PDB file of C-alpha atoms in Angstrom:
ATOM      1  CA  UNK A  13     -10.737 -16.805 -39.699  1.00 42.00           C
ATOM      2  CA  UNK A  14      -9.687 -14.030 -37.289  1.00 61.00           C
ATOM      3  CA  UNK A  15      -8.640 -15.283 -33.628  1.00 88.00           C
ATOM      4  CA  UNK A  16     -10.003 -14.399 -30.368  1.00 88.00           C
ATOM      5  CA  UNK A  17      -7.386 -11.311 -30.031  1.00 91.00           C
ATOM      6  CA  UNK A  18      -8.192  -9.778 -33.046  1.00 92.00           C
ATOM      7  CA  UNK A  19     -12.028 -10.158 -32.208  1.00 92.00           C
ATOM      8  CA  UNK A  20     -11.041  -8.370 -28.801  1.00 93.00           C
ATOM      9  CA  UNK A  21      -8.995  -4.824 -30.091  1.00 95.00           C
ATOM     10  CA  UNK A  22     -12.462  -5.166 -32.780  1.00 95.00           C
ATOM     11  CA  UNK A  23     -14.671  -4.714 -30.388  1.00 95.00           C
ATOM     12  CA  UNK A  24     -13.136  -2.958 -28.086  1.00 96.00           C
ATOM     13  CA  UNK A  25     -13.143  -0.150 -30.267  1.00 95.00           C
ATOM     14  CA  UNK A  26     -16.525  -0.696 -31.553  1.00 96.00           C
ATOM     15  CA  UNK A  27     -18.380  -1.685 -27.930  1.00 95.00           C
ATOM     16  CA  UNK A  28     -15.554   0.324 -26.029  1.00 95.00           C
ATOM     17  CA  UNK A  29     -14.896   3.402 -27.966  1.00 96.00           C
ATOM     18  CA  UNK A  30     -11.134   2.461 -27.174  1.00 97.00           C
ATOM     19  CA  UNK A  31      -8.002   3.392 -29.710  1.00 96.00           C
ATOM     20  CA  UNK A  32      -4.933   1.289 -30.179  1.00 95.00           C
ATOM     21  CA  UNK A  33      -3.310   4.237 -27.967  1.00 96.00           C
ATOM     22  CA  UNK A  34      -5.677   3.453 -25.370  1.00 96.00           C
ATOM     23  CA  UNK A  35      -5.298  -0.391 -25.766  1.00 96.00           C
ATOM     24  CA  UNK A  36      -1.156   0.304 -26.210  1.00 96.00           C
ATOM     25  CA  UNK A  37      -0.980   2.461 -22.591  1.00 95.00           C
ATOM     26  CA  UNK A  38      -3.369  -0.444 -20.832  1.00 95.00           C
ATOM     27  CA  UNK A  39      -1.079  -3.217 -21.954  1.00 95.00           C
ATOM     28  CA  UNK A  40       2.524  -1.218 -21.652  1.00 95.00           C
ATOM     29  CA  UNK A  41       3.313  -1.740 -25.481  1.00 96.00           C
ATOM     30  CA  UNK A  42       3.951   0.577 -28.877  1.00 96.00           C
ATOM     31  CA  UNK A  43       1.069   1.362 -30.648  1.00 96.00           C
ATOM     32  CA  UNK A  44       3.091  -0.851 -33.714  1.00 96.00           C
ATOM     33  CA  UNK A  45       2.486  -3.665 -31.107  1.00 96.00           C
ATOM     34  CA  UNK A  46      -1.213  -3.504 -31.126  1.00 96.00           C
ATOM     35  CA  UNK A  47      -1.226  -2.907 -34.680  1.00 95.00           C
ATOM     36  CA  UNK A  48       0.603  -5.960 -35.532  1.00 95.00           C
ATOM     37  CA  UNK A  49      -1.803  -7.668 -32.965  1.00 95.00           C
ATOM     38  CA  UNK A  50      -4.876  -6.528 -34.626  1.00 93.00           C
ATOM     39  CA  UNK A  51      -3.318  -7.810 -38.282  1.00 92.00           C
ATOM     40  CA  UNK A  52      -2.889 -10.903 -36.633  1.00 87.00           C
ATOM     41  CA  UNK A  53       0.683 -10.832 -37.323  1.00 86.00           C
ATOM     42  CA  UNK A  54       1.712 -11.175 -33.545  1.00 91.00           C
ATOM     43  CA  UNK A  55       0.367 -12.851 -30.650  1.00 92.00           C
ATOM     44  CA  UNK A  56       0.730 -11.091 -27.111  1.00 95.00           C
ATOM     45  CA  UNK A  57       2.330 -12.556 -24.829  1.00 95.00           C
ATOM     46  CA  UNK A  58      -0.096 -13.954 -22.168  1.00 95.00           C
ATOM     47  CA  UNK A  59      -0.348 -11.696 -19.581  1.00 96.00           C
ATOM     48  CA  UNK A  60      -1.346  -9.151 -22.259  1.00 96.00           C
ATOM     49  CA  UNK A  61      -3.463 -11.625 -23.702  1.00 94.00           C
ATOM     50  CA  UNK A  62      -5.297 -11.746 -19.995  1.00 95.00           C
ATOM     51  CA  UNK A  63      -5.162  -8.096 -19.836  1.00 96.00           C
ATOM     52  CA  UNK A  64      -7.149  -8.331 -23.171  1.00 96.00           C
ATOM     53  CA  UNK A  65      -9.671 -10.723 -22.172  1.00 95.00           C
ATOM     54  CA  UNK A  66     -10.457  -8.872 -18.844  1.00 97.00           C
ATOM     55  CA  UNK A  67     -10.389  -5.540 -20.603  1.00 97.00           C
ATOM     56  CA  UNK A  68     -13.169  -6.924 -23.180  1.00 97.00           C
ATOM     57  CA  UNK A  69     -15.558  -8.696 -20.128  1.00 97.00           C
ATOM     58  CA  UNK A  70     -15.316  -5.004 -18.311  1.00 97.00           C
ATOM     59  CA  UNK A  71     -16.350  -3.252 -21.542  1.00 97.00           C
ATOM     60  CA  UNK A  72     -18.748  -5.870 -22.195  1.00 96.00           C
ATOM     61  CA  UNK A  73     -20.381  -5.024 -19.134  1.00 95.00           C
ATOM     62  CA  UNK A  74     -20.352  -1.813 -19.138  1.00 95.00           C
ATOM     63  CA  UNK A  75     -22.078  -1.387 -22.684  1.00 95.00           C
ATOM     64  CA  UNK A  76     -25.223  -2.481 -20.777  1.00 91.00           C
ATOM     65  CA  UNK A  77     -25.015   1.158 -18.758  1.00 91.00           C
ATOM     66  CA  UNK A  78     -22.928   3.269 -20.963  1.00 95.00           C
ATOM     67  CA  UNK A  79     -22.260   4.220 -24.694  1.00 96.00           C
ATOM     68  CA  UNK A  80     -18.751   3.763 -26.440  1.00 96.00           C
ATOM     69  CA  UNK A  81     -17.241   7.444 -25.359  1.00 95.00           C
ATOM     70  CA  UNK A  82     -19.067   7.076 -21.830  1.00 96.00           C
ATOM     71  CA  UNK A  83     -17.385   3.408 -21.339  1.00 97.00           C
ATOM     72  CA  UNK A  84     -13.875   4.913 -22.304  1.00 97.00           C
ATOM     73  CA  UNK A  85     -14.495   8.097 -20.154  1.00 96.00           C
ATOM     74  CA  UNK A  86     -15.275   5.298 -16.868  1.00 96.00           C
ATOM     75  CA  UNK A  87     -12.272   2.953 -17.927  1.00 97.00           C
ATOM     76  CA  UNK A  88      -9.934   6.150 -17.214  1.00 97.00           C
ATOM     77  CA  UNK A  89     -11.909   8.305 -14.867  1.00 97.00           C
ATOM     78  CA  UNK A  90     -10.252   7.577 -10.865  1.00 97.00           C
ATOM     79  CA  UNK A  91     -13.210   6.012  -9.164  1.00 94.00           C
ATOM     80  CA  UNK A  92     -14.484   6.443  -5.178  1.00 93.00           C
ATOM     81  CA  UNK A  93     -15.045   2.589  -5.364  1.00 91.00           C
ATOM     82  CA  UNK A  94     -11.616   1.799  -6.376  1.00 95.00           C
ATOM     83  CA  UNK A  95     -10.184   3.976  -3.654  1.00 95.00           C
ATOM     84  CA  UNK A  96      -9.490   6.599  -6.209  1.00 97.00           C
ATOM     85  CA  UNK A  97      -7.824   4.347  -8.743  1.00 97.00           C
ATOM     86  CA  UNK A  98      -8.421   3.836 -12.267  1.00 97.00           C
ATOM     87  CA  UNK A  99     -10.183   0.775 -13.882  1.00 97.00           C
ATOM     88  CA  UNK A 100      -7.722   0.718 -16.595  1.00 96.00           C
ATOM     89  CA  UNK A 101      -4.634   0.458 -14.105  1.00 97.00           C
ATOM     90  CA  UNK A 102      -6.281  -2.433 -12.017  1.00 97.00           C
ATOM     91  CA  UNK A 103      -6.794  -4.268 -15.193  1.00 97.00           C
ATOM     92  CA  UNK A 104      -2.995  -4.082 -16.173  1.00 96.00           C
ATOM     93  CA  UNK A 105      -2.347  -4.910 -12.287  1.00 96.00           C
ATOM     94  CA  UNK A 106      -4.373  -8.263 -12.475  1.00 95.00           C
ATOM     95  CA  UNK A 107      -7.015  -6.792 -10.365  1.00 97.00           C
ATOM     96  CA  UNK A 108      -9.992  -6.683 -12.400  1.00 97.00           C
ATOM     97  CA  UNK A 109     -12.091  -8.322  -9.548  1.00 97.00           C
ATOM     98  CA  UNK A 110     -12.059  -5.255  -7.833  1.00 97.00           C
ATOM     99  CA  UNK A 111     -13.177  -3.355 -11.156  1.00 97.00           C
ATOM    100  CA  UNK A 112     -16.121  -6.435 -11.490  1.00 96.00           C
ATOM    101  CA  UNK A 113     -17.042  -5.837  -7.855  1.00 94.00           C
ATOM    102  CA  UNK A 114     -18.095  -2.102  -8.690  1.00 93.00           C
ATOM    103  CA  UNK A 115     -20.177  -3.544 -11.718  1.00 93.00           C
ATOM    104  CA  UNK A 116     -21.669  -6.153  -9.411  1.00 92.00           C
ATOM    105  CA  UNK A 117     -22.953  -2.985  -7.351  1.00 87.00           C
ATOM    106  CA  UNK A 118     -24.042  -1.416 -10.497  1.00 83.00           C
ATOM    107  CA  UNK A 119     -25.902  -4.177 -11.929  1.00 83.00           C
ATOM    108  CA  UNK A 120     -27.480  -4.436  -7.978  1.00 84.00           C
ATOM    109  CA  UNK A 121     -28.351  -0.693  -8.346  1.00 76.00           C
ATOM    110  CA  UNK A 122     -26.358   0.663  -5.547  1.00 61.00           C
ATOM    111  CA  UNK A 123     -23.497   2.246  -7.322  1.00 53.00           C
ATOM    112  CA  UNK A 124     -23.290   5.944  -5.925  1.00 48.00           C
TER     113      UNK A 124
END
């Protein structure tokens, strides 16, 4: 039975178009780290498994706007609505609320 982390990198490169380069620069470890997380070998340590989670609610909300490419292309493109920042860097920052309160504006229809 594969664990919840494993699920995760899964679908975040299914649902998210996202590489193990792309999950390796969001969490600040090797891509040999993510590899041996997606074997199951390793666990992260927890505030990469948070990192993780959050990354996989954003993409999971996303896929309801945006295919796999388009959801990586918004996870690194620097928003107006996050003062010019990226989603990916608020996520590693523990700010992901500010990346759900853009998708709370898109799911109300007034993202610009």
């Amino acid at each position: 039975m594969q664990g919840a982390v494993v699920r995760f990198i899964d679908e975040l490169g299914k649902v998210g178009g996202l590489k193990g380069a792309d999950i390796a620069n969001i969490t600040d470890v090797s891509k040999a780290t993510v590899s041996r997380w997606k074997s199951g070998d390793f666990k992260p340590q927890p505030r990469n498994e948070l990192i993780l989670s959050d990354l996989y609610y954003v993409v999971g909300r996303l896929q309801e706007y945006y295919s796999p490419d388009e959801i990586r292309s918004w996870l690194y493109a620097r928003h107006p609505q996050l003062s010019g920042e990226r989603a990916i860097d608020l996520i590693n920052q523990s700010r992901t609320v500010d990346v759900l309160a853009v998708l709370d504006r898109l799911d109300n229809e007034v993202y610009v």
